Short mmCIF file of C-alpha atoms in Angstrom, two decimals:
data_model
loop_
_atom_site.label_atom_id
_atom_site.label_comp_id
_atom_site.label_asym_id
_atom_site.label_seq_id
_atom_site.Cartn_x
_atom_site.Cartn_y
_atom_site.Cartn_z
CA MET Q 18 1.77 13.88 -16.26
CA SER Q 19 -0.27 15.92 -18.32
CA GLU Q 20 -1.86 13.06 -19.99
CA ILE Q 21 -3.48 12.03 -16.67
CA GLN Q 22 -7.17 12.57 -16.30
CA HIS Q 23 -8.60 13.42 -12.79
CA LYS Q 24 -12.19 12.39 -11.99
CA THR Q 25 -14.35 11.94 -8.77
CA ALA Q 26 -16.91 9.18 -8.57
CA LEU Q 27 -19.64 8.44 -6.06
CA LEU Q 28 -18.46 4.87 -5.15
CA ASN Q 29 -19.77 2.81 -2.12
CA GLY Q 30 -21.09 5.76 -0.50
CA ILE Q 31 -18.28 8.08 -0.83
CA GLN Q 32 -16.53 10.40 -3.37
CA LEU Q 33 -13.28 8.85 -4.49
CA HIS Q 34 -10.68 10.80 -6.61
CA ILE Q 35 -9.32 8.74 -9.55
CA ALA Q 36 -6.36 9.46 -11.83
CA GLU Q 37 -6.19 7.67 -15.12
CA SER Q 38 -4.40 7.41 -18.15
CA GLY Q 39 -4.06 5.44 -21.51
CA PRO Q 40 -6.80 4.16 -24.06
CA SER Q 41 -10.35 3.90 -22.74
CA ASP Q 42 -10.38 0.36 -24.45
CA GLY Q 43 -7.07 -0.89 -22.89
CA PRO Q 44 -7.01 -3.52 -20.38
CA ILE Q 45 -7.35 -1.82 -16.92
CA VAL Q 46 -4.52 -1.98 -14.46
CA LEU Q 47 -5.89 -0.75 -11.04
CA PHE Q 48 -3.10 0.62 -8.76
CA VAL Q 49 -3.57 0.64 -4.96
CA HIS Q 50 -1.18 2.87 -2.94
CA GLY Q 51 0.17 2.57 0.55
CA PHE Q 52 0.97 4.81 3.37
CA PRO Q 53 1.65 7.77 3.26
CA GLU Q 54 1.22 7.39 -0.36
CA LEU Q 55 -1.33 8.76 -2.95
CA TRP Q 56 -2.24 8.13 -6.55
CA TYR Q 57 1.00 10.26 -7.28
CA SER Q 58 3.06 7.53 -5.90
CA TRP Q 59 2.25 5.49 -9.22
CA ARG Q 60 3.22 8.30 -11.43
CA HIS Q 61 6.16 6.43 -13.05
CA GLN Q 62 4.02 3.28 -13.46
CA ILE Q 63 0.91 5.12 -14.92
CA ALA Q 64 3.19 6.78 -17.68
CA ALA Q 65 4.89 3.32 -18.63
CA LEU Q 66 1.81 1.22 -18.58
CA SER Q 67 -0.46 3.74 -20.46
CA ALA Q 68 2.43 4.06 -23.15
CA HIS Q 69 2.08 0.12 -23.60
CA GLY Q 70 -1.68 0.34 -24.00
CA PHE Q 71 -2.94 -0.25 -20.70
CA ARG Q 72 -5.63 1.90 -19.07
CA ALA Q 73 -3.92 2.83 -15.85
CA VAL Q 74 -6.14 3.67 -12.93
CA ALA Q 75 -5.12 5.12 -9.62
CA PRO Q 76 -7.48 6.03 -7.05
CA ASP Q 77 -6.91 7.89 -3.82
CA LEU Q 78 -8.09 5.48 -1.43
CA ARG Q 79 -10.55 6.63 1.19
CA GLY Q 80 -9.08 8.77 3.74
CA TYR Q 81 -6.33 10.02 1.41
CA GLY Q 82 -5.67 12.97 -1.04
CA ASP Q 83 -8.79 14.26 -2.65
CA SER Q 84 -11.07 11.37 -1.74
CA ASP Q 85 -13.65 11.38 1.21
CA LYS Q 86 -12.43 10.79 4.71
CA PRO Q 87 -15.05 9.14 6.88
CA GLU Q 88 -14.56 10.07 10.50
CA SER Q 89 -14.54 6.65 12.39
CA PHE Q 90 -11.72 4.30 12.34
CA SER Q 91 -14.00 1.48 11.94
CA SER Q 92 -14.51 2.82 8.35
CA TYR Q 93 -11.02 1.64 7.35
CA THR Q 94 -11.18 -2.12 7.29
CA TYR Q 95 -10.44 -4.43 4.49
CA LEU Q 96 -13.99 -4.85 3.77
CA GLN Q 97 -14.83 -1.10 3.25
CA VAL Q 98 -11.77 -0.36 1.36
CA ILE Q 99 -12.45 -3.65 -1.07
CA GLY Q 100 -16.11 -2.48 -1.32
CA ASP Q 101 -14.70 0.92 -2.68
CA LEU Q 102 -12.52 -0.94 -5.14
CA VAL Q 103 -15.18 -3.47 -6.44
CA ALA Q 104 -17.46 -0.36 -6.89
CA LEU Q 105 -14.74 1.27 -8.86
CA ILE Q 106 -14.18 -1.85 -11.22
CA ASP Q 107 -18.04 -1.69 -11.79
CA TRP Q 108 -17.89 2.18 -12.60
CA LEU Q 109 -15.01 1.54 -15.00
CA GLY Q 110 -17.33 -0.98 -16.83
CA ALA Q 111 -15.18 -3.81 -16.22
CA GLU Q 112 -15.58 -7.63 -15.25
CA LYS Q 113 -12.10 -8.10 -14.30
CA VAL Q 114 -9.08 -5.98 -14.14
CA PHE Q 115 -5.24 -6.26 -13.36
CA VAL Q 116 -4.10 -5.05 -9.85
CA VAL Q 117 -0.90 -3.55 -8.63
CA GLY Q 118 -0.37 -3.08 -4.84
CA HIS Q 119 2.15 -1.55 -2.48
CA ASP Q 120 2.37 -1.52 1.25
CA TRP Q 121 -1.06 -1.11 2.59
CA GLY Q 122 -2.28 -1.09 -0.90
CA ALA Q 123 -0.72 -4.61 -1.29
CA LEU Q 124 -2.53 -5.99 1.84
CA ILE Q 125 -5.77 -4.41 0.51
CA ALA Q 126 -4.89 -6.23 -2.89
CA TRP Q 127 -4.26 -9.54 -1.30
CA TYR Q 128 -7.81 -9.34 0.40
CA LEU Q 129 -9.41 -8.05 -2.75
CA CYS Q 130 -8.05 -11.17 -4.38
CA LEU Q 131 -9.10 -13.47 -1.59
CA LEU Q 132 -12.83 -12.15 -1.31
CA ARG Q 133 -13.41 -11.33 -4.93
CA PRO Q 134 -11.08 -13.40 -7.26
CA ASP Q 135 -13.82 -13.40 -10.08
CA ARG Q 136 -12.92 -9.39 -10.38
CA VAL Q 137 -9.03 -9.82 -10.73
CA LYS Q 138 -7.17 -11.11 -13.83
CA ALA Q 139 -3.74 -11.08 -12.22
CA LEU Q 140 -1.88 -9.42 -9.24
CA VAL Q 141 1.39 -7.87 -9.01
CA ASN Q 142 2.10 -6.84 -5.44
CA LEU Q 143 5.12 -5.01 -4.09
CA SER Q 144 6.76 -5.13 -0.60
CA VAL Q 145 4.27 -6.70 1.50
CA ALA Q 146 3.69 -10.49 1.18
CA PHE Q 147 0.44 -12.35 1.88
CA LEU Q 148 -0.22 -12.50 5.64
CA PRO Q 149 -2.45 -15.29 6.39
CA ARG Q 150 -4.74 -14.47 9.15
CA ASN Q 151 -3.76 -16.10 12.57
CA PRO Q 152 -7.13 -17.07 14.48
CA LYS Q 153 -5.00 -17.16 17.60
CA PHE Q 154 -3.36 -13.72 17.97
CA LYS Q 155 -4.84 -10.37 17.07
CA PRO Q 156 -2.57 -8.42 15.02
CA LEU Q 157 -1.87 -5.50 17.59
CA ALA Q 158 -1.06 -7.91 20.59
CA ALA Q 159 1.10 -9.98 18.37
CA MET Q 160 3.07 -6.86 17.10
CA LYS Q 161 3.40 -5.53 20.70
CA ALA Q 162 4.83 -8.93 21.76
CA LEU Q 163 7.39 -8.92 19.12
CA TYR Q 164 8.31 -5.37 18.87
CA GLY Q 165 7.35 -3.64 21.86
CA ASP Q 166 5.25 -0.40 22.78
CA ASP Q 167 7.35 2.04 20.56
CA TYR Q 168 6.72 -0.08 17.41
CA TYR Q 169 5.25 2.46 14.84
CA ILE Q 170 1.90 0.68 14.29
CA VAL Q 171 1.53 0.27 18.17
CA ARG Q 172 2.29 4.02 18.57
CA PHE Q 173 -0.29 4.88 15.93
CA GLN Q 174 -3.25 3.45 18.01
CA GLU Q 175 -3.94 6.22 20.51
CA PRO Q 176 -6.17 8.76 18.65
CA GLY Q 177 -4.49 12.13 18.24
CA GLU Q 178 -1.33 11.27 19.86
CA ILE Q 179 0.82 10.49 16.79
CA GLU Q 180 -0.79 13.53 14.93
CA ALA Q 181 0.42 15.78 17.67
CA ARG Q 182 3.67 14.48 17.24
CA ILE Q 183 3.63 14.86 13.61
CA ALA Q 184 2.47 18.41 14.03
CA GLU Q 185 5.40 19.31 16.24
CA VAL Q 186 8.02 18.11 13.74
CA GLY Q 187 6.14 19.35 10.68
CA THR Q 188 4.56 17.68 7.75
CA GLU Q 189 7.75 17.93 5.50
CA HIS Q 190 9.95 16.20 8.15
CA PHE Q 191 7.51 13.42 8.56
CA ILE Q 192 7.00 12.74 5.02
CA LYS Q 193 10.69 12.73 4.45
CA PHE Q 194 11.24 10.55 7.19
CA ILE Q 195 8.84 7.88 5.98
CA LEU Q 196 9.59 8.10 2.30
CA THR Q 197 13.47 7.84 2.92
CA TYR Q 198 13.39 5.11 5.46
CA ARG Q 199 15.83 2.39 4.28
CA LYS Q 200 16.94 0.45 7.38
CA PRO Q 201 16.18 -3.29 7.10
CA GLU Q 202 14.54 -3.29 10.61
CA PRO Q 203 11.23 -2.23 12.30
CA ILE Q 204 10.33 1.44 12.56
CA ILE Q 205 10.56 2.12 16.26
CA LEU Q 206 9.47 5.58 17.47
CA PRO Q 207 10.62 6.26 20.88
CA LYS Q 208 8.57 8.89 22.63
CA GLY Q 209 10.03 12.43 22.33
CA SER Q 210 12.54 11.48 19.59
CA GLU Q 211 10.43 9.62 17.06
CA PHE Q 212 11.44 11.05 13.74
CA GLY Q 213 15.13 11.86 14.53
CA ASN Q 214 16.71 15.43 14.43
CA GLY Q 215 18.15 17.77 11.63
CA PRO Q 216 17.54 17.89 7.85
CA ILE Q 217 16.71 14.78 6.12
CA PRO Q 218 18.51 14.51 2.64
CA LEU Q 219 16.68 13.12 -0.38
CA PRO Q 220 17.81 10.03 -2.54
CA PRO Q 221 18.24 10.57 -6.14
CA TRP Q 222 14.76 9.04 -6.93
CA LEU Q 223 12.87 11.42 -4.87
CA SER Q 224 12.83 15.10 -5.72
CA GLU Q 225 11.72 18.28 -3.54
CA ASP Q 226 8.90 18.57 -6.18
CA ASP Q 227 7.70 15.14 -5.31
CA VAL Q 228 7.90 15.88 -1.64
CA GLU Q 229 6.12 19.01 -1.98
CA PHE Q 230 3.10 17.26 -3.56
CA TYR Q 231 2.86 15.07 -0.66
CA ILE Q 232 3.25 18.03 1.66
CA ARG Q 233 0.48 20.13 0.03
CA LYS Q 234 -2.09 17.35 0.01
CA TYR Q 235 -1.48 16.39 3.75
CA GLU Q 236 -1.28 19.84 5.07
CA GLN Q 237 -4.65 20.12 3.67
CA THR Q 238 -6.16 16.81 4.94
CA GLY Q 239 -4.04 15.67 7.85
CA PHE Q 240 -2.98 12.11 8.75
CA THR Q 241 -5.88 11.03 10.99
CA ALA Q 242 -7.85 9.14 8.22
CA PRO Q 243 -4.63 7.34 6.65
CA ILE Q 244 -3.73 6.34 10.35
CA ASN Q 245 -7.12 5.05 11.00
CA TYR Q 246 -6.17 2.11 8.60
CA TYR Q 247 -3.71 0.98 11.46
CA ARG Q 248 -6.30 1.66 13.89
CA ALA Q 249 -8.78 -0.65 12.23
CA LEU Q 250 -6.33 -3.60 12.09
CA ASP Q 251 -7.96 -5.53 14.94
CA LEU Q 252 -11.52 -4.89 13.60
CA GLY Q 253 -10.45 -5.97 10.28
CA TRP Q 254 -8.97 -9.20 11.82
CA GLU Q 255 -12.28 -9.88 13.46
CA LEU Q 256 -14.23 -9.15 10.28
CA THR Q 257 -12.21 -11.52 8.00
CA ALA Q 258 -12.52 -14.53 10.23
CA PRO Q 259 -14.59 -16.41 7.83
CA TRP Q 260 -11.76 -16.42 5.46
CA THR Q 261 -9.14 -18.19 7.67
CA LYS Q 262 -7.11 -20.61 5.76
CA SER Q 263 -8.44 -19.42 2.27
CA GLN Q 264 -6.04 -19.34 -0.36
CA VAL Q 265 -5.45 -16.51 -2.86
CA LYS Q 266 -6.32 -18.00 -6.23
CA VAL Q 267 -5.37 -15.55 -8.94
CA PRO Q 268 -1.98 -15.43 -10.81
CA VAL Q 269 0.56 -13.53 -8.74
CA LYS Q 270 3.94 -12.15 -9.10
CA PHE Q 271 5.54 -10.59 -5.96
CA MET Q 272 8.47 -8.09 -5.72
CA VAL Q 273 10.32 -6.71 -2.87
CA GLY Q 274 13.65 -4.88 -1.88
CA ASP Q 275 16.35 -6.61 0.03
CA LEU Q 276 16.45 -3.62 2.45
CA ASP Q 277 12.59 -3.43 2.73
CA LEU Q 278 11.54 -3.25 6.42
CA THR Q 279 8.73 -5.77 5.75
CA TYR Q 280 11.02 -8.42 4.07
CA ASN Q 281 13.36 -8.31 7.06
CA SER Q 282 10.45 -8.55 9.57
CA TYR Q 283 9.90 -11.55 11.84
CA GLY Q 284 9.49 -14.71 9.83
CA ALA Q 285 9.03 -13.02 6.53
CA LYS Q 286 11.99 -14.39 4.47
CA GLU Q 287 11.19 -17.99 5.96
CA TYR Q 288 7.62 -17.56 4.79
CA ILE Q 289 8.37 -16.11 1.49
CA HIS Q 290 10.92 -18.52 0.50
CA GLY Q 291 10.14 -21.61 2.63
CA GLY Q 292 7.07 -22.92 1.12
CA GLY Q 293 4.43 -21.16 3.17
CA PHE Q 294 3.88 -18.40 0.63
CA LYS Q 295 3.39 -20.72 -2.24
CA ARG Q 296 0.96 -22.92 -0.13
CA ASP Q 297 -1.24 -19.94 0.63
CA VAL Q 298 -0.89 -18.32 -2.94
CA PRO Q 299 -0.86 -21.58 -5.01
CA LEU Q 300 -0.80 -19.43 -8.38
CA LEU Q 301 2.26 -17.46 -7.09
CA GLU Q 302 4.49 -17.44 -10.46
CA GLU Q 303 7.49 -15.41 -9.42
CA VAL Q 304 9.16 -13.83 -6.44
CA VAL Q 305 11.56 -10.98 -7.28
CA VAL Q 306 14.23 -9.66 -4.63
CA MET Q 307 15.81 -6.68 -5.68
CA LYS Q 308 19.08 -6.07 -4.28
CA ASN Q 309 20.04 -2.91 -2.37
CA VAL Q 310 16.40 -1.50 -2.69
CA GLY Q 311 14.25 -0.22 0.08
CA HIS Q 312 10.45 -0.30 0.83
CA PHE Q 313 9.31 2.20 -1.85
CA ILE Q 314 10.68 -0.07 -4.62
CA HIS Q 315 8.30 1.24 -7.42
CA GLU Q 316 9.60 4.83 -6.88
CA GLU Q 317 13.31 3.73 -6.27
CA LYS Q 318 13.60 1.24 -9.35
CA PRO Q 319 10.72 2.49 -11.55
CA ASP Q 320 12.22 1.19 -14.72
CA GLU Q 321 12.88 -2.43 -13.55
CA VAL Q 322 9.62 -2.45 -11.73
CA ASN Q 323 7.55 -1.35 -14.84
CA LYS Q 324 9.41 -3.77 -16.96
CA HIS Q 325 8.50 -6.70 -14.41
CA ILE Q 326 4.73 -5.52 -14.34
CA ILE Q 327 4.50 -5.11 -18.15
CA ASP Q 328 5.98 -8.47 -18.90
CA PHE Q 329 3.93 -10.41 -16.27
CA LEU Q 330 0.56 -8.76 -17.33
CA GLN Q 331 1.16 -9.18 -21.03
CA LYS Q 332 1.00 -12.81 -20.57
CA TYR Q 333 -2.86 -12.51 -19.73
#
């Protein structure tokens, strides 16, 4: 971790914090984190990739960590975040980069490749498969119809409401609840008992020091800006209408845990394995399903994930 350099750059009108490691002339790998993650979530990958001669670059996305946090939820659509990443690629002096994404970062990476395939050499995405835009249904209405009003993304919509509940249970409890979630089912948050009761034990792959890093940052910044990504889902759906039925045309490797809530969501397995995924991502080269692994696959099984990433990227 001591070899990681931390920088701040003015990109797309905001200050972004960037962590990077590896030779300055190495092939750039851009890591895009999810919720409630930070650049730190890629610590294992940064170490491994930089040791193999790659220049590993992991920003705190807008709204997270030490990056700027625009106030309006409308500042957190795919288009703005992709604008940040394209500006970052320019700032790094690159024409094209490798991209690795997880969770929200995977969604953003899919759209980066959809909108600007000219800037991406190849993509490794974790946990969240490509979600083709459905022109008939807005995301929130579809989620509410499938999972009900207590589905976590639906619960996240009312400004201030879920933040107040997080404040009541405490940042530590909330962080542990999310990072240790391993049920192969949707996150349902019934009002008044959203995050369970009592202490939450940590799995072997997550230390108290790791959790403390997240706690320290989120107690400084709060959760509103990261949750605004969820509040901008319908707006993002509207703005990406021109790309309906577009294909992702960069080389792709996809990895997911068999206990991941996203892999077990409605229709996901049928889409991933039944031909739909390959139809929409024609350069999809491999799908890896890791057994007995949850959502935070890159932290739970870093050695295996790192090997998959390195083996794939070295082909290009």
